[in-house]
Coordinates of C-alpha atoms in Angstrom, one line a residue:
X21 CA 100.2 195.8 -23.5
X22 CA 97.5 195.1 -20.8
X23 CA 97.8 196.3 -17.3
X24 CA 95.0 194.4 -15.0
X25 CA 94.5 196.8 -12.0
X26 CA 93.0 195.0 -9.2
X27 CA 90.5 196.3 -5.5
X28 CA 91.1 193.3 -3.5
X29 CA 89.2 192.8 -0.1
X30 CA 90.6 192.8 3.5
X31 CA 90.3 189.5 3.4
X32 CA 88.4 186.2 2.0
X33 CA 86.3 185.8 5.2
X34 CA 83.0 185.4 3.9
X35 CA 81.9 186.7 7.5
X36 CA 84.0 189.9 7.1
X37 CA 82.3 193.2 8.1
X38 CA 83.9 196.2 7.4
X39 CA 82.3 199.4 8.8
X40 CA 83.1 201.7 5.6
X41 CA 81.8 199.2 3.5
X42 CA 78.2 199.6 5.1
X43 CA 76.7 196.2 3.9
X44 CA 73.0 197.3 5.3
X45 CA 72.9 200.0 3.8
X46 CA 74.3 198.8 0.5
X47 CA 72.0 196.1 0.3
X48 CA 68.9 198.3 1.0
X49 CA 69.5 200.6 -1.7
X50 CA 70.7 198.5 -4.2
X51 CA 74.4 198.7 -4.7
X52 CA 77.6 196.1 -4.2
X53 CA 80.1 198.7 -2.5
X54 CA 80.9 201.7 -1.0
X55 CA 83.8 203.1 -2.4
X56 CA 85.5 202.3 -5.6
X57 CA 89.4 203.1 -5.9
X58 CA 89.7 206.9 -6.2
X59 CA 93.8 206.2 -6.0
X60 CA 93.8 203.4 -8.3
X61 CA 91.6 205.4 -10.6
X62 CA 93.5 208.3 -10.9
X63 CA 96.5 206.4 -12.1
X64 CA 95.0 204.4 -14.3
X65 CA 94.0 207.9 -15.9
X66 CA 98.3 208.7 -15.9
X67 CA 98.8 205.4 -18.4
X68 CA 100.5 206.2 -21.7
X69 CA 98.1 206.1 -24.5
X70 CA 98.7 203.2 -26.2
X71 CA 98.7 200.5 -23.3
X72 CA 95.2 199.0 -22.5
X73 CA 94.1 199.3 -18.9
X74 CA 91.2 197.2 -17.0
X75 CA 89.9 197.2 -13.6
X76 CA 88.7 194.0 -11.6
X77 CA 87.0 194.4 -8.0
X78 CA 87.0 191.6 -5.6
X79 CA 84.0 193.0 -3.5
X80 CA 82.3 192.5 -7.2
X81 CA 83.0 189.3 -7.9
X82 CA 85.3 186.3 -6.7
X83 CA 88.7 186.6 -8.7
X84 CA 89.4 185.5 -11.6
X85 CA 93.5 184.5 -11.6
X86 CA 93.3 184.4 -15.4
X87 CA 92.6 187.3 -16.5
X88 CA 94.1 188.6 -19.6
X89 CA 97.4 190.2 -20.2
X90 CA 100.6 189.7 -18.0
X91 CA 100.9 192.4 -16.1
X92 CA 99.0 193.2 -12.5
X93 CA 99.0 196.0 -10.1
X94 CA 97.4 196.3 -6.7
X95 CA 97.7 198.9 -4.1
X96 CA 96.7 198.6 -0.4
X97 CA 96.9 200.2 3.3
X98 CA 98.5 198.6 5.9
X99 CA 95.6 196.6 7.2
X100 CA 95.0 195.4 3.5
X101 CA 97.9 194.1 2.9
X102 CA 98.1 190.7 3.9
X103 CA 95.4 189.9 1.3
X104 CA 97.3 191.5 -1.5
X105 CA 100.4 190.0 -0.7
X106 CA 98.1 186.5 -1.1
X107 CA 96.8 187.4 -4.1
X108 CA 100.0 189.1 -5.8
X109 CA 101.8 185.6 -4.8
X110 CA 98.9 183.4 -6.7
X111 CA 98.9 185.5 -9.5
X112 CA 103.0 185.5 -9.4
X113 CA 102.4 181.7 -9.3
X114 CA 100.5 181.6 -12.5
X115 CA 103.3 183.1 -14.4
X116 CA 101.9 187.1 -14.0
X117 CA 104.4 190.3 -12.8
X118 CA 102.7 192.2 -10.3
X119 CA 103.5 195.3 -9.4
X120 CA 102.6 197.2 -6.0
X121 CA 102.0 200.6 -5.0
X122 CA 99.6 202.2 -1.7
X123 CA 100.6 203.4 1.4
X124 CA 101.9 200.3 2.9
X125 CA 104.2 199.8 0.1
X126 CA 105.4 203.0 0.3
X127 CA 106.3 202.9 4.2
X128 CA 108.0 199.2 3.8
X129 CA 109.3 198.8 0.3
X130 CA 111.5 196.1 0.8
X131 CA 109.1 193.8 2.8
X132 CA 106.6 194.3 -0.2
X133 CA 109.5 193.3 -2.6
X134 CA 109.2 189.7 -1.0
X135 CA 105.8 189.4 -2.2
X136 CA 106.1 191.4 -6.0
X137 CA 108.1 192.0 -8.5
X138 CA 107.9 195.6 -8.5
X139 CA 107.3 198.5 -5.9
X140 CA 106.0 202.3 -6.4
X141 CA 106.0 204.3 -3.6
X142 CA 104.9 207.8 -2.9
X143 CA 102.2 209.4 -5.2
X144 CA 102.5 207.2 -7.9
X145 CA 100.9 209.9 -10.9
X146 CA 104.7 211.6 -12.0
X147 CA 106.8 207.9 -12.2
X148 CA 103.9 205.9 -13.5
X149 CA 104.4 206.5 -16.9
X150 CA 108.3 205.8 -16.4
X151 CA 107.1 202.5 -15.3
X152 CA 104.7 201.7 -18.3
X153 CA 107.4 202.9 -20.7
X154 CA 110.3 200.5 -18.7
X155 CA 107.5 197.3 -19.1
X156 CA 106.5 198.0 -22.7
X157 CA 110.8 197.9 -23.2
X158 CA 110.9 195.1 -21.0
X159 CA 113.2 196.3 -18.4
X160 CA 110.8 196.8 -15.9
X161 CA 113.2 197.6 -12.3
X162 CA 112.1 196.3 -9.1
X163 CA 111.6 200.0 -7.7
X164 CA 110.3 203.4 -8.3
X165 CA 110.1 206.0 -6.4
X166 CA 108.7 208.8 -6.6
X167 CA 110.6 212.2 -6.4
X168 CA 108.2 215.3 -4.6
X169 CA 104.8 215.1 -5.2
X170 CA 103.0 216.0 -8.4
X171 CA 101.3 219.0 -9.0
X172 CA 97.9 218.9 -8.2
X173 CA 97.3 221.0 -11.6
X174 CA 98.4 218.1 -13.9
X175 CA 96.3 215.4 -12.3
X176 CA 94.0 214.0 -14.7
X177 CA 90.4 213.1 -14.2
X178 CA 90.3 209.5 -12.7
X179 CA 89.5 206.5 -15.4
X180 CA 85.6 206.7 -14.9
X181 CA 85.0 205.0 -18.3
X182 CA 87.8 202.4 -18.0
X183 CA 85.9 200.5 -15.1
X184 CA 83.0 198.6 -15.8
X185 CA 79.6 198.8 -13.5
X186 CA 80.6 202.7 -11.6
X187 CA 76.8 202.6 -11.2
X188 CA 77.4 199.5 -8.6
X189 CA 79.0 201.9 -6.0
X190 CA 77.5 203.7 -3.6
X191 CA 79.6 206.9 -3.3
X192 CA 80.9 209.1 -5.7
X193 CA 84.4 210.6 -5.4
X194 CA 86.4 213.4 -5.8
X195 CA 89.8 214.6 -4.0
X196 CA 90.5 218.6 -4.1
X197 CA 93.6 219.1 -1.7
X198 CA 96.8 216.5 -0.4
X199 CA 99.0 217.0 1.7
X200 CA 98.2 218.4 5.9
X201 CA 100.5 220.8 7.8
X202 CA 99.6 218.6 10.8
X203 CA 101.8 216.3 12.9
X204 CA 99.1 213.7 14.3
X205 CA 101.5 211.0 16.1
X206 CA 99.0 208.1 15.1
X207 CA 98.9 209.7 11.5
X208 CA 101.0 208.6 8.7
X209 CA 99.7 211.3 6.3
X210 CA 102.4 213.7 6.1
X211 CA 105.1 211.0 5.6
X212 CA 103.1 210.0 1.9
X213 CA 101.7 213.2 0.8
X214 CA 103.8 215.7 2.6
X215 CA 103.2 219.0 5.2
X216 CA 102.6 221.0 2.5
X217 CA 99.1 221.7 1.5
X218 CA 98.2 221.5 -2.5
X219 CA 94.9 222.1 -4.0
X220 CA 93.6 221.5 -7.3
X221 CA 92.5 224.7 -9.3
X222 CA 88.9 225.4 -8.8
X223 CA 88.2 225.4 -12.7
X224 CA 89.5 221.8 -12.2
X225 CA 87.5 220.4 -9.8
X226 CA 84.2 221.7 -11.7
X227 CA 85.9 219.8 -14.7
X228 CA 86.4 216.8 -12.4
X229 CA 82.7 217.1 -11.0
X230 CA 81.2 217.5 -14.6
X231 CA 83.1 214.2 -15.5
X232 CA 81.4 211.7 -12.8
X233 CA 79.6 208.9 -14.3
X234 CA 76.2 209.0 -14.5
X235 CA 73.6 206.7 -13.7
X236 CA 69.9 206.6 -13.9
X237 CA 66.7 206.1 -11.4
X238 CA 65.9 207.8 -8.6
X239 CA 68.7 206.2 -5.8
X240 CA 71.7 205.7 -8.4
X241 CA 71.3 209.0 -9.9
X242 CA 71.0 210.6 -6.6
X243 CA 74.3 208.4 -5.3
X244 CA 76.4 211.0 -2.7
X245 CA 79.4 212.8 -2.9
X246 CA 82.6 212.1 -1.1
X247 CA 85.5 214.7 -1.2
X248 CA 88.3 212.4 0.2
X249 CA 90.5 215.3 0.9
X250 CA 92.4 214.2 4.6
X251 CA 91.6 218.0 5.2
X252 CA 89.1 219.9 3.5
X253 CA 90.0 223.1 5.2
X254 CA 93.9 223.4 5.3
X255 CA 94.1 226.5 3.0
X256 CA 90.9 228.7 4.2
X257 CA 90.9 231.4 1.1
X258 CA 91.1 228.3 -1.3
X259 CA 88.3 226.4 0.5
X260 CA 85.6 229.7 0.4
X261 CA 86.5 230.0 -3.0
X262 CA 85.8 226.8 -4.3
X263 CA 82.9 226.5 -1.9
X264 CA 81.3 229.7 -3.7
X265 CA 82.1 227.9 -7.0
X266 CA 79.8 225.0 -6.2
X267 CA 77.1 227.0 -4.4
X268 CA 75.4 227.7 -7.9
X269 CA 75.7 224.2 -8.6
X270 CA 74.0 223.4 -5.2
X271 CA 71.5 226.1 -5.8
X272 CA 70.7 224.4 -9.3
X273 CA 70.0 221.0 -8.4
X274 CA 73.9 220.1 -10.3
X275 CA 75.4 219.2 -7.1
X276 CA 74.6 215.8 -4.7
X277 CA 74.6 215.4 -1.5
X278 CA 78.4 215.6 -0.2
X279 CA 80.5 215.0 3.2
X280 CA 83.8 216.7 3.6
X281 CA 86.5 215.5 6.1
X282 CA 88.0 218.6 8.2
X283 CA 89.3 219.8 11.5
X284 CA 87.6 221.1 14.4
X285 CA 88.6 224.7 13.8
X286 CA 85.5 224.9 10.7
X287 CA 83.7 225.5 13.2
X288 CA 85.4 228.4 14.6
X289 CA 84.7 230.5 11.2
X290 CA 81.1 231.6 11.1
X291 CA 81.7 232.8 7.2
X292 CA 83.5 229.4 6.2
X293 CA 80.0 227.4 8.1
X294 CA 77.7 229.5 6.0
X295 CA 79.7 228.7 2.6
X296 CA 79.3 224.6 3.8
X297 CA 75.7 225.1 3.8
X298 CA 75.3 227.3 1.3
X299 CA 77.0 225.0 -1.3
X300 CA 74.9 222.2 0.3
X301 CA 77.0 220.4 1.9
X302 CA 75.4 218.0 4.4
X303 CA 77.5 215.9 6.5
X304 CA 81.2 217.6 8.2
X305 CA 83.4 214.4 9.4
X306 CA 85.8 215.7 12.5
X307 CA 88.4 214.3 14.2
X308 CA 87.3 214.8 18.0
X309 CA 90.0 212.0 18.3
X310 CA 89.4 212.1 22.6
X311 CA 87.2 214.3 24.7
X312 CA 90.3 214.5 27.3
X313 CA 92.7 217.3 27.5
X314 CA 95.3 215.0 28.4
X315 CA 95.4 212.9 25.4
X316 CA 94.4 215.7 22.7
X317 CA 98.0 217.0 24.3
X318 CA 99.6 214.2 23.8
X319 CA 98.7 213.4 20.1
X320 CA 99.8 217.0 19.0
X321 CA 96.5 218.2 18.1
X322 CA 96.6 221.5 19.3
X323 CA 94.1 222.7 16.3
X324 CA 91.4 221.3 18.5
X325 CA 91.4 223.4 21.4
X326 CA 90.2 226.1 19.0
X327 CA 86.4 225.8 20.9
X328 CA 85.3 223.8 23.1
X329 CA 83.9 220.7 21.6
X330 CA 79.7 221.8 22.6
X331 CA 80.4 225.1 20.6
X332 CA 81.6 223.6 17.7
X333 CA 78.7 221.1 17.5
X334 CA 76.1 223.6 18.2
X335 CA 78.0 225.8 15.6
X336 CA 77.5 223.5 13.1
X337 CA 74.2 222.0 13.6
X338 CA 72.8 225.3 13.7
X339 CA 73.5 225.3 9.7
X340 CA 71.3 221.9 9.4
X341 CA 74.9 219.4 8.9
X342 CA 75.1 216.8 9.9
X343 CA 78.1 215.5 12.2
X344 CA 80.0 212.3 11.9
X345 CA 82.6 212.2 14.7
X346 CA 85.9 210.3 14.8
X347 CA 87.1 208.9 18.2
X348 CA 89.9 207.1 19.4
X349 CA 90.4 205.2 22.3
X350 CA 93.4 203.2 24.2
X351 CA 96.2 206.6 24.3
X352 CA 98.2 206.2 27.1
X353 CA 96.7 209.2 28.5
X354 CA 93.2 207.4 28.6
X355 CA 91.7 205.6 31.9
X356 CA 88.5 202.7 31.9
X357 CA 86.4 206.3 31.8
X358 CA 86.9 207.1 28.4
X359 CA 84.5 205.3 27.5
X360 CA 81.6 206.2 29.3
X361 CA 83.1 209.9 29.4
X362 CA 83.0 209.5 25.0
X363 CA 79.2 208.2 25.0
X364 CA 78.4 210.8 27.5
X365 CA 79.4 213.7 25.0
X366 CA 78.0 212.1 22.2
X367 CA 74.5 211.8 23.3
X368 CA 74.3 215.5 25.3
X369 CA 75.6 217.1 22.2
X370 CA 73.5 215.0 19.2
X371 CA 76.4 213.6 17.1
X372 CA 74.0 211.5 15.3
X373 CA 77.3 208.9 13.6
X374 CA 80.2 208.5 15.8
X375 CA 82.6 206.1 14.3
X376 CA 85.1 204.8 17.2
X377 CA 88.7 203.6 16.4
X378 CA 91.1 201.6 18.8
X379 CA 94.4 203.2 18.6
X380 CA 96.4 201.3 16.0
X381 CA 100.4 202.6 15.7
X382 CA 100.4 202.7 12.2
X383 CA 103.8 202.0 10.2
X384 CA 105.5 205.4 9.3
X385 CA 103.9 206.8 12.4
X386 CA 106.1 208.2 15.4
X387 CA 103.5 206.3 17.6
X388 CA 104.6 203.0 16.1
X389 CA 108.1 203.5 16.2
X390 CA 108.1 204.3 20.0
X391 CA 105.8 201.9 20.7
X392 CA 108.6 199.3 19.1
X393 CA 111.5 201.0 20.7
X394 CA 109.7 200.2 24.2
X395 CA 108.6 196.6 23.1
X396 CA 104.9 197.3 23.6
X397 CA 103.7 196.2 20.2
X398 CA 102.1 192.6 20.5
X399 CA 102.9 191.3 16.6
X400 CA 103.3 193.0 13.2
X401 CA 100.4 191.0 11.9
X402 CA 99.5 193.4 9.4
X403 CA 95.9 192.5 8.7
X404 CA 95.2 193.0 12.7
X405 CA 96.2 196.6 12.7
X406 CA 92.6 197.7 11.4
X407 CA 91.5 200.0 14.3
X408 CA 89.6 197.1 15.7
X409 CA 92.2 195.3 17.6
X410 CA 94.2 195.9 20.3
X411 CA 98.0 195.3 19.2
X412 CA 100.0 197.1 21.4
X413 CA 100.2 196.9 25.5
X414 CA 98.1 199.9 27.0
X415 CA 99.4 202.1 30.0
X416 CA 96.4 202.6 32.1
X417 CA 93.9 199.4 31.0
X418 CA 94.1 195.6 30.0
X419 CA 94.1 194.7 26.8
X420 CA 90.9 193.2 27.4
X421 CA 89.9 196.3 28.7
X422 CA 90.4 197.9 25.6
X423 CA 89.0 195.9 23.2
X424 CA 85.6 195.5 25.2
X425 CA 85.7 199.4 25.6
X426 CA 85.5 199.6 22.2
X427 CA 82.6 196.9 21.5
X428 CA 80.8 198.8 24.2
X429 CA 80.9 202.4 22.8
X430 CA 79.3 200.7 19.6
X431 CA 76.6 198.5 21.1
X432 CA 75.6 201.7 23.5
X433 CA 75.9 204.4 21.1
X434 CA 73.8 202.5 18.3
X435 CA 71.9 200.4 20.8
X436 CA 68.0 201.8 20.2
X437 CA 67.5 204.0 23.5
X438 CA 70.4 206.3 22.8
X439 CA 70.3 206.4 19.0
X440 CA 67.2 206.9 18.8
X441 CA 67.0 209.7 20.7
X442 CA 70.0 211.6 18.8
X443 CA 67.6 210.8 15.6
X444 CA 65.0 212.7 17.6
X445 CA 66.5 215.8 17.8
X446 CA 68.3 215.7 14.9
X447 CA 65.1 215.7 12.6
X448 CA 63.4 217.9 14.8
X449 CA 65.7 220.8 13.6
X450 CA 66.2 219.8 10.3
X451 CA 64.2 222.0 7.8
X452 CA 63.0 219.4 5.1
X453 CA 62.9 215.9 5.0
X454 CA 63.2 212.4 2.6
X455 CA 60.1 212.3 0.1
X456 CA 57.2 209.9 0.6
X457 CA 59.0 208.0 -2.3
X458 CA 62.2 207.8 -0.6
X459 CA 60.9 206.9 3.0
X460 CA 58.5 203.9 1.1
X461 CA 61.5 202.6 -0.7
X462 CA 63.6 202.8 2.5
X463 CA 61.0 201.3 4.8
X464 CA 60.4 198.4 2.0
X465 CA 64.3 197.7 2.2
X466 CA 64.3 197.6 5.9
X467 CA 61.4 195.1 6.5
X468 CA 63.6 193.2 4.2
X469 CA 66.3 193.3 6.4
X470 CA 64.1 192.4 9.1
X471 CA 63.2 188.8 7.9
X472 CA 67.3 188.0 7.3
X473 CA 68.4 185.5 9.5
X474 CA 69.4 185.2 12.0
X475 CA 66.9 188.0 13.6
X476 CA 66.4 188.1 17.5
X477 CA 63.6 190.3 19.3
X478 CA 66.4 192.5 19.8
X479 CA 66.8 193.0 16.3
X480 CA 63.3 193.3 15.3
X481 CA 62.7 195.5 18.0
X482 CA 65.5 197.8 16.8
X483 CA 64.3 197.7 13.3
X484 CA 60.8 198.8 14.2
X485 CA 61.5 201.4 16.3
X486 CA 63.5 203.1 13.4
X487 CA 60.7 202.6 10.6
X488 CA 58.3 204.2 13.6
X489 CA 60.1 207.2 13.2
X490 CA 60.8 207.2 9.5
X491 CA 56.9 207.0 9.3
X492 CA 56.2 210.4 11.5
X493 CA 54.8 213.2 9.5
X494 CA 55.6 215.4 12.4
X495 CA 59.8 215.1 11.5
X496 CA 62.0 215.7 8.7
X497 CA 63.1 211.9 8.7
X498 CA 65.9 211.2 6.4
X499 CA 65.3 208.0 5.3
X500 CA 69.1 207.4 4.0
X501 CA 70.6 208.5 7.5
X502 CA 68.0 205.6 9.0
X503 CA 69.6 203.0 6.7
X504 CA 73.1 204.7 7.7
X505 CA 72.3 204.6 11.6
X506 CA 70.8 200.9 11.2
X507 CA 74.1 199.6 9.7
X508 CA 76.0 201.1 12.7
X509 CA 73.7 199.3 14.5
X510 CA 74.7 195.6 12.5
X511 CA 78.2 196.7 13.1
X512 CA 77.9 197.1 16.4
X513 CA 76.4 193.4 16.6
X514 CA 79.3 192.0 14.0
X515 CA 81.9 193.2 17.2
X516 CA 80.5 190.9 19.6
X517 CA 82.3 188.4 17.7
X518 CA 85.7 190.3 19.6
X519 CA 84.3 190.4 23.1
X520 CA 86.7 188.8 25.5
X521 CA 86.0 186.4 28.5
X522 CA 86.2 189.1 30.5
X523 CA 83.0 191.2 29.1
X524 CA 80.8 191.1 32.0
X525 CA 82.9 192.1 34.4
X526 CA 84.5 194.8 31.8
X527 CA 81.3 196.3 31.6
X528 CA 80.6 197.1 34.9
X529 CA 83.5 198.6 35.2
X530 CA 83.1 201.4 32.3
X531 CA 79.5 202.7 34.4
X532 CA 81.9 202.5 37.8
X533 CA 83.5 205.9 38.5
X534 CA 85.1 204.4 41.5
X535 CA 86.9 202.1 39.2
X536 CA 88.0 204.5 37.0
X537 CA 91.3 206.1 38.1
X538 CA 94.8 204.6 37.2
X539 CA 97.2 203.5 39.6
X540 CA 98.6 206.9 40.4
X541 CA 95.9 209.2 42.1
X542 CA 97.9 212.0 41.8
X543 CA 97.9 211.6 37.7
X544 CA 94.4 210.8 38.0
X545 CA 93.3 213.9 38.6
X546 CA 95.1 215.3 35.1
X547 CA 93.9 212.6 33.0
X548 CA 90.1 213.4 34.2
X549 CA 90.5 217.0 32.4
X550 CA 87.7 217.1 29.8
X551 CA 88.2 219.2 26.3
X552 CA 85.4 222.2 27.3
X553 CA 87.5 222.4 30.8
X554 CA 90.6 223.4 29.2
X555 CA 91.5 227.5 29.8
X556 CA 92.5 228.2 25.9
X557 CA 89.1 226.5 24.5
X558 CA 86.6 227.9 26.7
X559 CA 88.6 231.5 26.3
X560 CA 88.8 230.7 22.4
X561 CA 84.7 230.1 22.7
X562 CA 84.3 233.6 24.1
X563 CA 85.8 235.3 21.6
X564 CA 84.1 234.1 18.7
X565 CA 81.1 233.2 20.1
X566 CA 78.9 235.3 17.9
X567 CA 74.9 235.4 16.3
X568 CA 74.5 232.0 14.6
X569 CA 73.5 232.7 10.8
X570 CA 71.0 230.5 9.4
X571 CA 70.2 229.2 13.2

C-alpha cells in the first residue's frame, strides 16, 4: 500500500504572501520554503513497516492529482483549511480516499467529515498505526480518535529520508516538549496537546539532532534551527539540562544557529539566560501579546507580569539574542492607542523583529465561543481567520480601524527610519558579525532583489540603506538578519493590498492622543495602564534585578 502525504498552500493565489514563509529571504539564499511539515513528518515516521509512504509539497511544485497509490492524507490549521478541503474533494473526485488529520480537524470533526473520508484527531502518533492496519484490511472507519497523548519517549525521529529535496527548506526542525500549563483565551493549545507539560528525554533529542539531513555549501549546510516547542521553558530543571547537553555541541561547531519560542518569565532566571547563550542559541521568540495591563489581564497571561517588559529585553540582549516579539492587537481591552503605544515600545527597547497579529478567535478557543455566544463574529470563513483579518466586531475601534492599525504597525516598524535604527544598536552590541563571504553573497542577493519589478524609489531607497549598513566595517552586521528585516519590509508592502477607504483618515488618528480614548472616560483611564506601570512587575523587577552576566 501507498500512502501520499500531502503540504498544501493557504491557498492557489499566485499573489499569496505569507509572513512565515519569508519569500525574500528564501529567494536570496536560495531555497523554496521555510518550513517543511514537522507534524506530518513525524507521522509518517509511525507507519507500519511494510506500507510505502511519499511526501508531495505544493509550495514545491503545482499538484499533481495523479499521483500514485489510492490513498491521501493532509493535515491543516484552521486558516488552511479551506485549501485542503479543495484539494481533498478533487482528489476524492478522481476516485482517491483521503484522510485528514491537524488541528482544525481535530476541533471540528464532523465538518471535516463533509470534505474526507476519514478523520484523525488529537496527536495522531498512538492511533496511526490502527489506521494503516484498518486500510491495508480494507475497513478503514470514518474516525479515529486519539485516546491521551503519546509519550514523548516513543516518538520516533521524523521521516527525514522519506521526503525528497529536505535541502530545499530553509529551517531545520526539531520539537522537545508539548503540551502548556497555560490558559491563553485566544490559544487553542491546551485543548490538542493538553495542560500537562511532556518533554522528550535529552538522550533523544541528541539522537533527533544527530539525525537531520544534511546538505552541502556554505548557506544550506549552515540552514537554522527551529525548536517548535509552543514553550520552550515550561519544565525549568528539564530545559537547563538539555540546554547543558547541547552546549558542547555549540562549543564544537555541531550545533546551528537556533530560535526557541518561550514565555516572558526566561528572562527572569539569570542562570536559565546564561545556559541560552551558552548553548548558542541566538534568537528567543516571546509572546508580549499587548503592552497594556488591561488586556494582558484579560487574556489570562498572568506569567507576564513576571518583569516589566524593558527588564526582560535588556535581560536578554545583554546575552547578545536576539528578540522576535509577538503582538496582538484588536482585544476588547485595546483603544486606537495601541498602536502607536506598541511601536513606541518596540523602537525605545530594540526589538529588532516584531511580528504583529490581529486577534483571530480561533475554533476551540474560549474567545471564539464567546465571541459566538454574543454574535460578534462576522463569518466562519475559515481561510479569513489567518491573523490578518478582522472577523469579529471590536469593542473600542471600527473594524476598519483595526485592520489599518495593523497595516500601520508593519509599514512603521519596518519602514527604513525606524528599522534601521533598531539594526543600529543591535549590531553595535553584538560581539562578532557575518563573514566577508556571507555579507558579499547577501548584498549580491539583495541588488537582485532590487531590479524585481515593480520597484519604486521607495523601494530602492530602502534596499540601499540596508546594504549601507551590511557594508560598515565598524558593526557586526548579520547579513541573514538584513535579508530577514528586508522581507518584513516586503510584507509590510504586500498589506497595503488590505488597507481600507478609510486609511488616511485612520492614520491620523493612531499619532492623535486626543483621539484616543473610548467612549467611557472613566474606563479610559484603566485601559491606558502600560505593562512596566503595573505594581507586581515593577516590584517583581526589583527583586531579581541583579549583575548581568555576560553583559
Amino acid at each position: 500500500m501507498q500512502i501520499t502525504f500531502i503540504g498544501t498552500k493557504k491557498n492557489a493565489d499566485p499573489t499569496e504572501r505569507e509572513l512565515y514563509e519569508m519569500d525574500v529571504l528564501l529567494r536570496g539564499l536560495g531555497f523554496d520554503r521555510a518550513f517543511l511539515d514537522l507534524g506530518m513528518q513525524t507521522v509518517m515516521a509511525c507507519t507500519p513497516a511494510g506500507t510505502d509512504v511519499r511526501y508531495v509539497d505544493e509550495h514545491l511544485a503545482p499538484l499533481d492529482y495523479d499521483v500514485p497509490g489510492d490513498v491521501v492524507a493532509l493535515s491543516a490549521k484552521t486558516s488552511c483549511v479551506t485549501r485542503v478541503y479543495e484539494v481533498a474533494e478533487e482528489f476524492r473526485r478522481r476516485g482517491r480516499r483521503v484522510i485528514l488529520g491537524g488541528i482544525h480537524a481535530s476541533l471540528r470533526p464532523d465538518e471535516a467529515l463533509r470534505h474526507v473520508d476519514c478523520v484523525v484527531t488529537g496527536e495522531a502518533e498512538v492511533v496511526w498505526p490502527k489506521v494503516v492496519a484498518d486500510l491495508e484490511a480494507g475497513k478503514l472507519g470514518q474516525r479515529y480518535d486519539a485516546a491521551g497523548f503519546p509519550d514523548m519517549a516513543r516518538i520516533p525521529i521524523p521521516a527525514w529520508r522519506s521526503t525528497p529535496r529536505t535541502d530545499r527548506y530553509l529551517f531545520h526542525q526539531i520539537q522537545t516538549t508539548r503540551g502548556c500549563p497555560l490558559r491563553c483565551r485566544f490559544c487553542s493549545v491546551p485543548d490538542i496537546s493538553g495542560q500537562e507539560f511532556r518533554f522528550k528525554p535529552i538522550d533523544r533529542v541528541l539522537a533527533e539532532l544527530a539525525a537531520l539531513p544534511k546538505a552541502r555549501g556554505p548557506i544550506a549546510a549552515g540552514k537554522p534551527l527551529y525548536v517548535v516547542d509552543d514553550n520552550f521553558i515550561s519544565r525549568t530543571r528539564y530545559t537547563k539540562d538539555l540546554l547543558r547537553a547541547l552546549a558542547p555541541l555549540a562549543r564544537a561547531g555541531k550545533l546551528p544557529s537556533w530560535s526557541a519560542e518561550t514565555t516572558m518569565n526566561v528572562a527572569a532566571d539569570d542562570e536559565l539566560l546564561d545556559l541560552f547563550q551558552a548553548a548558542g542559541c541566538s534568537t528567543l521568540i516571546i509572546g508580549f501579546e499587548s503592552v497594556t495591563e488591561a488586556s494582558l489581564a484579560a487574556m489570562d497571561k498572568p506569567v507576564n507580569f513576571c518583569l516589566t517588559y524593558q527588564e526582560a529585553v535588556d535581560r536578554i540582549h545583554a546575552r547578545g539574542m536576539t528578540i522576535i516579539g509577538n503582538f496582538i492587537v484588536g482585544f476588547d481591552t485595546d483603544t486606537r492607542g495601541v498602536f502607536q503605544q506598541t511601536l513606541d515600545f518596540i523602537q525605545k527597547t530594540g526589538i529588532l523583529y516584531p511580528f504583529f497579529s490581529i486577534l483571530t478567535p480561533m475554533p476551540g478557543t474560549g474567545l471564539f465561543d464567546d465571541m459566538k455566544a454574543a454574535g460578534r463574529l462576522d463569518h466562519e470563513r475559515w481561510d479569513l481567520y489567518d491573523t490578518r483579518h478582522v472577523v469579529f466586531e471590536p469593542r473600542n475601534m471600527t473594524r476598519d480601524e483595526l485592520m489599518d492599525g495593523y497595516v500601520w504597525l508593519y509599514e512603521n516598524a519596518y519602514g527604513a527610519d525606524l528599522l534601521y535604527d533598531r539594526v543600529l544598536r543591535n549590531w553595535s552590541r553584538r560581539p562578532k558579525g557575518s563573514s566577508v563571504v556571507e555579507r558579499a553573497f547577501v548584498s549580491a542577493a539583495i541588488l537582485r532583489e532590487m531590479t524585481r519589478p515593480p520597484v519604486d524609489g521607495a523601494w530602492r531607497k530602502h534596499y540601499a540603506e540596508g546594504l549601507r549598513m551590511l557594508a560598515n566595517r565598524h558593526l557586526a552586521a548579520d547579513a541573514g538578519q538584513l535579508l530577514y528585516l528586508l522581507d518584513g519590509y516586503d510584507f509590510a508592502r504586500f498589506l497595503g493590498r488590505f488597507s481600507t477607504a478609510n486609511r488616511a483618515k485612520n492614520y491620523r488618528t493612531f499619532t492623535d492622543p486626543s483621539a484616543w480614548a473610548p467612549n467611557a472616560t472613566l474606563e479610559a483611564d484603566k485601559l491606558g495602564v502600560l505593562q512596566w506601570e503595573n505594581k507586581k512587575a515593577q516590584l517583581r523587577t526589583g527583586k531579581v534585578r541583579l549583575p548581568l552576566s555576560g553583559a
